[in-house]
Short mmCIF file of C-alpha atoms in Angstrom, two decimals:
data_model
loop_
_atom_site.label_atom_id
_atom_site.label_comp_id
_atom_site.label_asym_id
_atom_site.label_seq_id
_atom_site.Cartn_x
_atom_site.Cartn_y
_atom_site.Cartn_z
CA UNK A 1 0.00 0.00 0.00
CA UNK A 2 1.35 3.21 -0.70
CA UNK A 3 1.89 6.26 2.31
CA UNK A 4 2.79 8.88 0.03
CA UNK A 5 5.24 10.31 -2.92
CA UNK A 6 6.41 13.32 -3.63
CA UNK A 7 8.42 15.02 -6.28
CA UNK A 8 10.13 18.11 -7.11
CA UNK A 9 11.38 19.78 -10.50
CA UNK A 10 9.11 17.63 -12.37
CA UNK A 11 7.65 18.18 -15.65
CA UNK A 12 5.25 21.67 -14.60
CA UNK A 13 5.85 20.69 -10.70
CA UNK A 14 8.81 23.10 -9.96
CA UNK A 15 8.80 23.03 -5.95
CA UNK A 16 8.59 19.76 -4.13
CA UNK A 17 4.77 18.72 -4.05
CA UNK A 18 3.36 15.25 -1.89
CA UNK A 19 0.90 13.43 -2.13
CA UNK A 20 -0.20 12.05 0.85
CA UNK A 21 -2.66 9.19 1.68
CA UNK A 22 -1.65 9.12 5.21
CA UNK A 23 -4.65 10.78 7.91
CA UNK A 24 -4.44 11.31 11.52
CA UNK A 25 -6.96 10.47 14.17
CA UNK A 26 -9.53 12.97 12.87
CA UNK A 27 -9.91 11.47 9.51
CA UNK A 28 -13.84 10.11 9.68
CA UNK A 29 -14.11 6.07 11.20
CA UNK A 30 -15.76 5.23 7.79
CA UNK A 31 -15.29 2.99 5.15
CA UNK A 32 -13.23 5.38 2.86
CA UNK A 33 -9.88 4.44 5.47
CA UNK A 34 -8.24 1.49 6.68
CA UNK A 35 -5.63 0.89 9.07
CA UNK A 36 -2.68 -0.62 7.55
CA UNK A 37 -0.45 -3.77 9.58
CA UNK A 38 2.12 -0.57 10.33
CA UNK A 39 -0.93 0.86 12.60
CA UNK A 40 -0.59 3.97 9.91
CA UNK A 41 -4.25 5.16 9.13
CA UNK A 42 -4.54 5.42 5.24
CA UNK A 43 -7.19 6.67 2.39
CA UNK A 44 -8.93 4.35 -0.18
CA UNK A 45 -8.95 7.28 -2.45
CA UNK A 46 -7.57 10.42 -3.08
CA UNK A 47 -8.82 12.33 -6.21
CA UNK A 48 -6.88 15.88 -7.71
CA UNK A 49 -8.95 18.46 -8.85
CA UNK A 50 -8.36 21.15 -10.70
CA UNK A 51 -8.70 23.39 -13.84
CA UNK A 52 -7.27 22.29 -17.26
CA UNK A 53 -3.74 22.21 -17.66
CA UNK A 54 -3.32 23.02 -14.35
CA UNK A 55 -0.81 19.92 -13.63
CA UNK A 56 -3.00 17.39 -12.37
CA UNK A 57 -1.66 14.75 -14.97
CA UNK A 58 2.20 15.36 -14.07
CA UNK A 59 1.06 15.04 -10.71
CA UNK A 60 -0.48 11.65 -11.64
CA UNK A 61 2.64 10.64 -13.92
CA UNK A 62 5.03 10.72 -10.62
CA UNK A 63 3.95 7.19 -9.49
CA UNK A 64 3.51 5.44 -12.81
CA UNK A 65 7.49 6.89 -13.58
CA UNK A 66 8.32 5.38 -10.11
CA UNK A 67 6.92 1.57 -10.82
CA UNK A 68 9.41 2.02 -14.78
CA UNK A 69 11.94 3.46 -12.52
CA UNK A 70 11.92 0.50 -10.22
CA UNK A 71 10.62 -2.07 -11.84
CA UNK A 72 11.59 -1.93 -15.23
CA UNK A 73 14.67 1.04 -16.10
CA UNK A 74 17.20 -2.00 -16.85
CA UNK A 75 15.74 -3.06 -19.68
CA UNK A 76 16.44 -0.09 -21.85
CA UNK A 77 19.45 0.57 -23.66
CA UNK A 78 22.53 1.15 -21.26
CA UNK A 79 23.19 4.59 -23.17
CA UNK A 80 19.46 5.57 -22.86
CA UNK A 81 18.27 9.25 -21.62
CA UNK A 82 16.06 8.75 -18.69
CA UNK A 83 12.34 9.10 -19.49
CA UNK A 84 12.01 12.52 -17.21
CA UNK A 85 11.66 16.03 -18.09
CA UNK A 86 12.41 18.88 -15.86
CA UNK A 87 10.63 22.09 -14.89
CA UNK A 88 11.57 23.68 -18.32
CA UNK A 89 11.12 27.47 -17.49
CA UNK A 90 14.62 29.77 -15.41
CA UNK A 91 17.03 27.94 -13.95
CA UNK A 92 15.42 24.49 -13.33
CA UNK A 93 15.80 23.34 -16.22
CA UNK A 94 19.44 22.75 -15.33
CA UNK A 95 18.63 21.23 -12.15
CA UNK A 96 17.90 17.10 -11.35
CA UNK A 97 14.41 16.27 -10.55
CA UNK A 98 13.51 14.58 -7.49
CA UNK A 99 11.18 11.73 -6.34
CA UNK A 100 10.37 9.86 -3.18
CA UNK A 101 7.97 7.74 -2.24
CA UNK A 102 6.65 5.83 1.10
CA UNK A 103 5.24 2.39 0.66
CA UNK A 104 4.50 -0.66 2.74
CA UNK A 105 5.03 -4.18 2.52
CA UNK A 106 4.28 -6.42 5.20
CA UNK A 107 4.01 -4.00 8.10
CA UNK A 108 7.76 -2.81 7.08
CA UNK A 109 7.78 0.84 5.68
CA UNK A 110 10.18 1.49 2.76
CA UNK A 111 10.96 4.99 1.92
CA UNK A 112 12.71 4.81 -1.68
CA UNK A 113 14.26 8.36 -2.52
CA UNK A 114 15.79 9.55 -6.22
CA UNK A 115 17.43 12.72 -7.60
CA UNK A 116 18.22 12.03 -11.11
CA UNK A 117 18.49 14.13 -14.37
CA UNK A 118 18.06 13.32 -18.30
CA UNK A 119 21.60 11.35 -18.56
CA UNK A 120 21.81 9.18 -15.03
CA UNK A 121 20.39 9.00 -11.25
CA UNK A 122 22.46 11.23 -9.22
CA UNK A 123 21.35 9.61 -5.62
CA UNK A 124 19.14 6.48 -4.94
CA UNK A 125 18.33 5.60 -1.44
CA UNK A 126 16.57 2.80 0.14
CA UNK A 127 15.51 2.96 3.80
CA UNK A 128 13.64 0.38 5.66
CA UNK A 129 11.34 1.65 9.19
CA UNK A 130 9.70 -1.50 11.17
CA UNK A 131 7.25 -0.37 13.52
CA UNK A 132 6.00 -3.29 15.99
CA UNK A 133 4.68 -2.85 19.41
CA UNK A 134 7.57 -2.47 21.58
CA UNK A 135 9.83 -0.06 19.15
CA UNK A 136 10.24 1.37 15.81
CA UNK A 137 13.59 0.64 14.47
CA UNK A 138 14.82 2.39 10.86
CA UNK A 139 17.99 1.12 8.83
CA UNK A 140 19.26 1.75 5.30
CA UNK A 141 18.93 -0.92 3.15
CA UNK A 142 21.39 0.84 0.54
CA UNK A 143 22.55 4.24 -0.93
CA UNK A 144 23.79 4.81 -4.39
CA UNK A 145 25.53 8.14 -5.08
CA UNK A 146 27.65 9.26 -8.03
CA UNK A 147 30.60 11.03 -7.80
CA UNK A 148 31.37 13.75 -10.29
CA UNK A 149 35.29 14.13 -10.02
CA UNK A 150 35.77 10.38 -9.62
CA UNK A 151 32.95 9.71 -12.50
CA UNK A 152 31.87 7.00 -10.73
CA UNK A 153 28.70 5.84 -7.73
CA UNK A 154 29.79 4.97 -4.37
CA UNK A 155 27.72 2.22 -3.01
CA UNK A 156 26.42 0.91 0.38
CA UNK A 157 24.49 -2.09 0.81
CA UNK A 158 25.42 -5.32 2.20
CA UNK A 159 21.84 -7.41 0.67
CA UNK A 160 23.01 -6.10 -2.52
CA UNK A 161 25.76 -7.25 -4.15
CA UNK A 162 25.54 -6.30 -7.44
CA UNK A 163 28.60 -6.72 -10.36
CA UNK A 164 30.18 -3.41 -10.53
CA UNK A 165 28.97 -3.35 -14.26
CA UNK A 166 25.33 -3.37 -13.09
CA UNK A 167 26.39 -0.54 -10.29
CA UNK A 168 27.76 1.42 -13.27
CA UNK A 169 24.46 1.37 -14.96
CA UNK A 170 23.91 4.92 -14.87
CA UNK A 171 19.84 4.97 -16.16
CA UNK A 172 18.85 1.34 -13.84
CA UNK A 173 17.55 1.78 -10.46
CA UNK A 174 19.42 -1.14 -8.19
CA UNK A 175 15.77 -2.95 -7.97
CA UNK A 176 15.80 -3.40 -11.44
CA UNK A 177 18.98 -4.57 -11.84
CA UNK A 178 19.05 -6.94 -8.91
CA UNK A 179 15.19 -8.36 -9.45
CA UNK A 180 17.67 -9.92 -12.87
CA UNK A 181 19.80 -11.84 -10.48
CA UNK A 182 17.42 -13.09 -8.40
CA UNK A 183 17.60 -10.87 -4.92
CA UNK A 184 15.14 -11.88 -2.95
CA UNK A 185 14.59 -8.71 -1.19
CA UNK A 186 14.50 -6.94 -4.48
CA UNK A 187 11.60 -9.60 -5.89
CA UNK A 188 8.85 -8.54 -2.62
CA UNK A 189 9.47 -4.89 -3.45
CA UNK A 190 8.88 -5.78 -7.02
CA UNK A 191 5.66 -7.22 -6.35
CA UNK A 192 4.14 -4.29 -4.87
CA UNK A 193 4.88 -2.23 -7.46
CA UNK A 194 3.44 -4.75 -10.37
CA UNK A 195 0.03 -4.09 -8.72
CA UNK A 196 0.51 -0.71 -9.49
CA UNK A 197 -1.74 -0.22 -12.47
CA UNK A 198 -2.60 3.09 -14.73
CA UNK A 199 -3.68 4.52 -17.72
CA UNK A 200 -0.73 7.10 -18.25
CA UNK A 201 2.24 7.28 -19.82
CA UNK A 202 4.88 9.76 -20.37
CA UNK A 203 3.23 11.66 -22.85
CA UNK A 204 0.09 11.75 -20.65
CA UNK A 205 -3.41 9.98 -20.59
CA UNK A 206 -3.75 7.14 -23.03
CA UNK A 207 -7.57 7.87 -23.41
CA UNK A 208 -6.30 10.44 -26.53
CA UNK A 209 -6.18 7.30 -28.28
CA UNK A 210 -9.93 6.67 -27.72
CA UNK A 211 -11.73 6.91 -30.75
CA UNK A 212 -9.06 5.44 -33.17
CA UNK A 213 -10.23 1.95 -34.41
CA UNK A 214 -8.98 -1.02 -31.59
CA UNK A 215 -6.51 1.45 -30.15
CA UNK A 216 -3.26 0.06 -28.75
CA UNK A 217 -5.00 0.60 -24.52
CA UNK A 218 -7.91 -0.92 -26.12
CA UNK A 219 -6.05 -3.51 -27.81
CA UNK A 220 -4.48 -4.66 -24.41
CA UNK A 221 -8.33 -4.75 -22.64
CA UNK A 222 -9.44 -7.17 -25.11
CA UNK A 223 -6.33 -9.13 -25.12
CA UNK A 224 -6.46 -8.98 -20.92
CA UNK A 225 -10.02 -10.12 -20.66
CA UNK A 226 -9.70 -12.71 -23.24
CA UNK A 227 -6.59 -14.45 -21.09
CA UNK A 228 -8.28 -14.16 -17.77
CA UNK A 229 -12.07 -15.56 -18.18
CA UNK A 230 -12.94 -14.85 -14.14
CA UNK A 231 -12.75 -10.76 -14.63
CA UNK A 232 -13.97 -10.82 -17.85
CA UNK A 233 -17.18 -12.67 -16.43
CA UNK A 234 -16.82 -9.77 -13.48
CA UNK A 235 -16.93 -7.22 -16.24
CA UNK A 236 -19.68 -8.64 -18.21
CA UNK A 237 -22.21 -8.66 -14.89
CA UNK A 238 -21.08 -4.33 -14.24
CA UNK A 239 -21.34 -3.61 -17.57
CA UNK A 240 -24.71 -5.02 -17.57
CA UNK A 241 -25.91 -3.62 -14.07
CA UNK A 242 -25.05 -0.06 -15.18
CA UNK A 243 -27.51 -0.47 -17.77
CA UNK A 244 -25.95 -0.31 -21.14
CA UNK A 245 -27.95 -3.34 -22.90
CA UNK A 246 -24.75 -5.17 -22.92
CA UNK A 247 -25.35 -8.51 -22.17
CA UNK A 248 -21.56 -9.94 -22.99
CA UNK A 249 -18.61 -9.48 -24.93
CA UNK A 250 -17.15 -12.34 -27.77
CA UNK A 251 -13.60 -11.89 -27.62
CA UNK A 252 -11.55 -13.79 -30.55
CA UNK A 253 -8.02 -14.06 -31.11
CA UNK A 254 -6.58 -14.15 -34.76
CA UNK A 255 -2.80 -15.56 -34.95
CA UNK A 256 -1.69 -14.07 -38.75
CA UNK A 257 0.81 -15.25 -41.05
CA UNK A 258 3.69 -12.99 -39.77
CA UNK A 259 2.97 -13.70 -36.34
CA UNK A 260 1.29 -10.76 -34.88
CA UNK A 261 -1.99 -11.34 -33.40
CA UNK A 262 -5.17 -9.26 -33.83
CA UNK A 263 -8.60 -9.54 -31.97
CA UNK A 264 -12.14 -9.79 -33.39
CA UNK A 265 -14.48 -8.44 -30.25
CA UNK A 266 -18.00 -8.61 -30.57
CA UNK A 267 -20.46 -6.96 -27.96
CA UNK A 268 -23.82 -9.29 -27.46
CA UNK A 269 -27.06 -6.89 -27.01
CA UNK A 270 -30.43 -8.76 -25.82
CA UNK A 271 -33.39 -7.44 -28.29
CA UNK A 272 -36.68 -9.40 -27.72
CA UNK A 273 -35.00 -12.11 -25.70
CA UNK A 274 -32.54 -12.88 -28.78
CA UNK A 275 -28.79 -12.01 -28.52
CA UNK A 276 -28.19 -9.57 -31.36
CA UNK A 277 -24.18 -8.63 -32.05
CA UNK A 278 -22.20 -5.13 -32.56
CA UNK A 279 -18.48 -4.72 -33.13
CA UNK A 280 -16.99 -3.26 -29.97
CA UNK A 281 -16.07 -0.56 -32.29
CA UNK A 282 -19.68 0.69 -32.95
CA UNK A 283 -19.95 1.06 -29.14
CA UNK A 284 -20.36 4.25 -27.89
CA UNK A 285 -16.94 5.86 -26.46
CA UNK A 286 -18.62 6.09 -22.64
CA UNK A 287 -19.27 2.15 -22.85
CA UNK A 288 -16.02 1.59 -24.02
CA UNK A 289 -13.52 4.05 -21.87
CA UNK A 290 -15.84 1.77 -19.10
CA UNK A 291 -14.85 -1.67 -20.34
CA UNK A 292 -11.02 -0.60 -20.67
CA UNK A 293 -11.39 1.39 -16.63
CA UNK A 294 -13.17 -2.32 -15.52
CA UNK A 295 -9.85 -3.77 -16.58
CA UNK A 296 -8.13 -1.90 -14.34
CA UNK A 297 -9.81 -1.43 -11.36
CA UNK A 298 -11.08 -5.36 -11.43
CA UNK A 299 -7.48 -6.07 -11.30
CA UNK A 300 -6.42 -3.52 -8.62
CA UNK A 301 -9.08 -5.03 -6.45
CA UNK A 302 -8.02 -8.74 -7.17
CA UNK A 303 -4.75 -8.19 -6.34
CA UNK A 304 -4.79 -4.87 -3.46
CA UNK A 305 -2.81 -2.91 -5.59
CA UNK A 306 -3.14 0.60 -6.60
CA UNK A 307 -4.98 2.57 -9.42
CA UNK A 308 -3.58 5.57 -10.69
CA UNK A 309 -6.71 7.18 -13.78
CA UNK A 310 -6.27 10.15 -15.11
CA UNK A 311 -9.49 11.68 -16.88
CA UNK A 312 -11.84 8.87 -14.69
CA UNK A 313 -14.93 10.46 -15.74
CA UNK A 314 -13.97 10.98 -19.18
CA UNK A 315 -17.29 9.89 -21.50
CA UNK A 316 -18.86 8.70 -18.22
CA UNK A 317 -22.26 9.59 -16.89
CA UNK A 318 -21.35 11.66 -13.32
CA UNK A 319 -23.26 9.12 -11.10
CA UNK A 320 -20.84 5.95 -13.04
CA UNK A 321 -17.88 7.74 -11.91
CA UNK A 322 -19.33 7.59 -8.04
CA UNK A 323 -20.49 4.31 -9.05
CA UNK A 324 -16.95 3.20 -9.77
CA UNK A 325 -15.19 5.18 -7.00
CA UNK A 326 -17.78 2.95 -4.61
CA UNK A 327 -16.33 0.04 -5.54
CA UNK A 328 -13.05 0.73 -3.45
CA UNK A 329 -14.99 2.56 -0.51
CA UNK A 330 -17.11 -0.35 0.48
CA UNK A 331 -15.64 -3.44 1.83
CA UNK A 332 -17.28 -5.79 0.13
CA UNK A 333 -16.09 -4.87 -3.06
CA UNK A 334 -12.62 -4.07 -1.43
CA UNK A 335 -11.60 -6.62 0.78
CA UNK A 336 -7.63 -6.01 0.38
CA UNK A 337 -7.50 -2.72 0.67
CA UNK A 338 -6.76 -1.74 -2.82
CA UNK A 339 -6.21 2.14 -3.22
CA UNK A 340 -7.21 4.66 -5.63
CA UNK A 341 -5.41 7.95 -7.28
CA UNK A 342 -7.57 9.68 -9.98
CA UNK A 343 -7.90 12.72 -11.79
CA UNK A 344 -11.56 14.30 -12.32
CA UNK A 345 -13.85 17.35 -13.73
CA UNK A 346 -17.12 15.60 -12.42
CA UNK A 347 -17.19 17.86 -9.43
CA UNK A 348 -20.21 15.57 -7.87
CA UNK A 349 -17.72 13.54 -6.16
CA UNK A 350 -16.52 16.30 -3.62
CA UNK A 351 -19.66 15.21 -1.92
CA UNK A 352 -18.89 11.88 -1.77
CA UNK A 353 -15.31 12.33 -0.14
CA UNK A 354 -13.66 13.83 2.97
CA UNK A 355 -10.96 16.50 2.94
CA UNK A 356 -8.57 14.06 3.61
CA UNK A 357 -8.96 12.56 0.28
CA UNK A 358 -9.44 15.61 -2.03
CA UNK A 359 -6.20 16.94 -3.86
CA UNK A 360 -6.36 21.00 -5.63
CA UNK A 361 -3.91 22.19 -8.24
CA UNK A 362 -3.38 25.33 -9.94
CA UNK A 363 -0.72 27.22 -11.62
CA UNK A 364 0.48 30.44 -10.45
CA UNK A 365 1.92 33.48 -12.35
CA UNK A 366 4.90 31.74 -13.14
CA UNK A 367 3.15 28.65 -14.86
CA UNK A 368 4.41 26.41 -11.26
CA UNK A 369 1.75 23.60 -10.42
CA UNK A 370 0.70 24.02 -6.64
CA UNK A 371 -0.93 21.40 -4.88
CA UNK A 372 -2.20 21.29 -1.34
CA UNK A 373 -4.62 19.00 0.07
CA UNK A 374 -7.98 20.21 1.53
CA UNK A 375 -7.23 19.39 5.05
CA UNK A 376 -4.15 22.20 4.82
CA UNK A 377 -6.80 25.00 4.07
CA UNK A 378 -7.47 26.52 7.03
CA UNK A 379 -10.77 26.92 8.69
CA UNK A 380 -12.50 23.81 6.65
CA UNK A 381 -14.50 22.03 8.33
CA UNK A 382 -15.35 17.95 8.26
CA UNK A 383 -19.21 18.52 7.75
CA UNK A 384 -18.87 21.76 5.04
CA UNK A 385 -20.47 21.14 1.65
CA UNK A 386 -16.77 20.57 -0.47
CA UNK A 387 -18.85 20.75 -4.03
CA UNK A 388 -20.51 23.99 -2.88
CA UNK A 389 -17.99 25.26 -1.81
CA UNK A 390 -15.35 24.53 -4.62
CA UNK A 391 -18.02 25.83 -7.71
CA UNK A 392 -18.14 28.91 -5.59
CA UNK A 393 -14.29 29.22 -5.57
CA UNK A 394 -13.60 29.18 -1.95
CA UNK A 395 -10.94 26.69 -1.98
CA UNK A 396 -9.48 27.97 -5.20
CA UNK A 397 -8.20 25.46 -8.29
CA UNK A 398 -11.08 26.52 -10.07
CA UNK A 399 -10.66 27.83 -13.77
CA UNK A 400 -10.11 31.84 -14.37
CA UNK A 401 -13.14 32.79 -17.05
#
């Protein structure tokens, strides 16, 4: 489960900004928190709000850069840039960007820590906190640091002894290179951050792909559903309850003479008690942005991972977005504590949520995103009317007509 991350000289993020899922003892007893093994009290949800191009999307793209980082930064080529861009206006652009993040596995609290430009990371740090009844006790599980005049990383790190041509690796976080050797500390942290799913990439949210024919996110869906016949059968009976006149999805897979695969997906419709079929393409863009989201929250909640949606609402009736954001609130439908990270413009859903779990951004004069959290304005209260309140600009984040 993820505490918080932060990061700092980051695409249109010039100052260091968190985001924080962490509450105190005045965060409502209600469904929308959990308690976590650590004893740390921690939000389902958190949603950032704010007016277009106001940042909410870099803010989203921290995390997702963190799992690459992590997970996957060895595979590229050796004499790769780094997939990062910095705060491109003054002086920053000349500085390294910064990222942290606080996560949990276990009841153990990992706090993993990057400053990094274009060409290399500068400094990677991996600390470990352990909180049980008796103590808390913190240790360093390893530090990475390169040297300028010696043009080369020191290294600390006894659980990770890595070739010195893998420590060398100048654009490979030390996860990613040791989860290839087979560490076995490095494999558990790995596994937390595979369950970290999301629908944005570097260049932003996939969804401006939506209405080309089978695009490449919608592509994946199909391919996803058709390989894992449980979810698929999950998605089938919400698709259905929301009332679309879908009554199932034929999903075929077509090997071709060069190799490459494509998919044939047909949506069944029930007209006078007779299956009639439509292909997926002539569905309309709200049904399917909702079959590609099912993909990924069905999978976040299998597993008690983490969703990270930019543009949730996009094409979506307002009440289907609170329908969908329900499905991590309540228990039932939660039952590992999966956690949710979304962008919106449906504004309904301050009323659904606490302060605690509602994120503003806006840029100021200089074109800077700032963020702050609602619980950090002063003088809110727990039972004020958030959606009221925001439309009337009290909270600020709201666009300048």
């Amino acid at each position: 489960m993820i505490h918080s991350f932060s990061c700092k000289n980051f695409y249109s993020i010039s100052e260091k900004t968190v985001v924080d899922f962490t509450v105190n003892d005045k965060a409502p007893k209600d469904n929308g928190y959990f308690t976590a093994p650590s004893g740390i009290h921690l939000s389902k949800v958190e949603t950032v709000i704010g007016p277009n191009a106001s940042g909410k999307t870099n803010l989203l793209k921290a995390l997702p850069f963190l799992k690459w980082l992590i997970l996957d930064s060895f595979s590229v080529d050796p004499s790769a840039q780094l997939p990062i861009k910095p705060f491109l206006f003054g002086s920053k652009k000349d500085e390294p960007s910064e990222l942290s993040t606080d996560f949990e596995i276990n009841g153990n609290i990992y706090t993993y820590s990057f400053i990094l430009n274009l060409t290399k990371i500068l400094k990677e740090e991996l600390r470990v906190k352990n909180k049980t009844k008796q103590k808390t006790t913190s240790k360093m599980v390893f530090i990475r640091q390169w040297n300028e005049k010696d043009n080369e990383y020191s290294f600390e790190g006894k659980g990770f002894n890595l070739p010195k041509e893998l420590l060398r690796r100048t654009n490979s976080s030390i996860i990613s290179s040791a989860i290839r050797l087979g560490n076995e500390e490095a494999f558990e942290i790995a596994d937390f951050w595979r369950k970290i799913e999301t629908n944005v990439t570097e260049l932003g949210w996939v969804g401006g792909h939506l209405f080309m024919p089978l695009g490449q996110h919608l592509f994946d869906a199909l391919n996803f559903y058709s390989e894992n016949a449980k979810l698929k059968k999950e998605a089938e009976k919400l698709l259905s309850r929301f009332d679309l006149g879908l009554d199932a999805f034929d999903i075929e897979k077509i090997s071709q003479e060069n190799g490459a695969v494509s998919i044939n997906a047909k949506v069944a419709h029930m007209f006078k008690g007779q299956k009639q079929y439509l292909p997926i393409e002539y569905e309309s863009s709200g049904t399917r942005q909702l079959f590609m989201l099912l993909k990924t929250i069905l999978r976040v909640l299998a597993t008690g991972g983490v969703a990270v949606l930019d543009e949730f609402d996009v094409n979506l009736h307002p009440d289907m977005a609170v329908a969908l954001l329900d499905f991590f609130v309540q228990p039932e439908t939660n039952i590992k504590n999966a956690q949710l990270l979304f962008s919106t413009h449906s504004h309904i859903v301050l009323s659904k949520l606490d302060k605690y779990q509602i994120i503003l951004t806006e840029k100021n004069e200089s074109g800077e995103t700032e963020s702050w959290r609602l619980d950090e304005v002063t003088g809110v209260r727990a039972d004020d009317n958030y959606y009221t309140k925001y439309i009337a600009g009290a909270y600020g984040a709201v666009p300048k007509l």
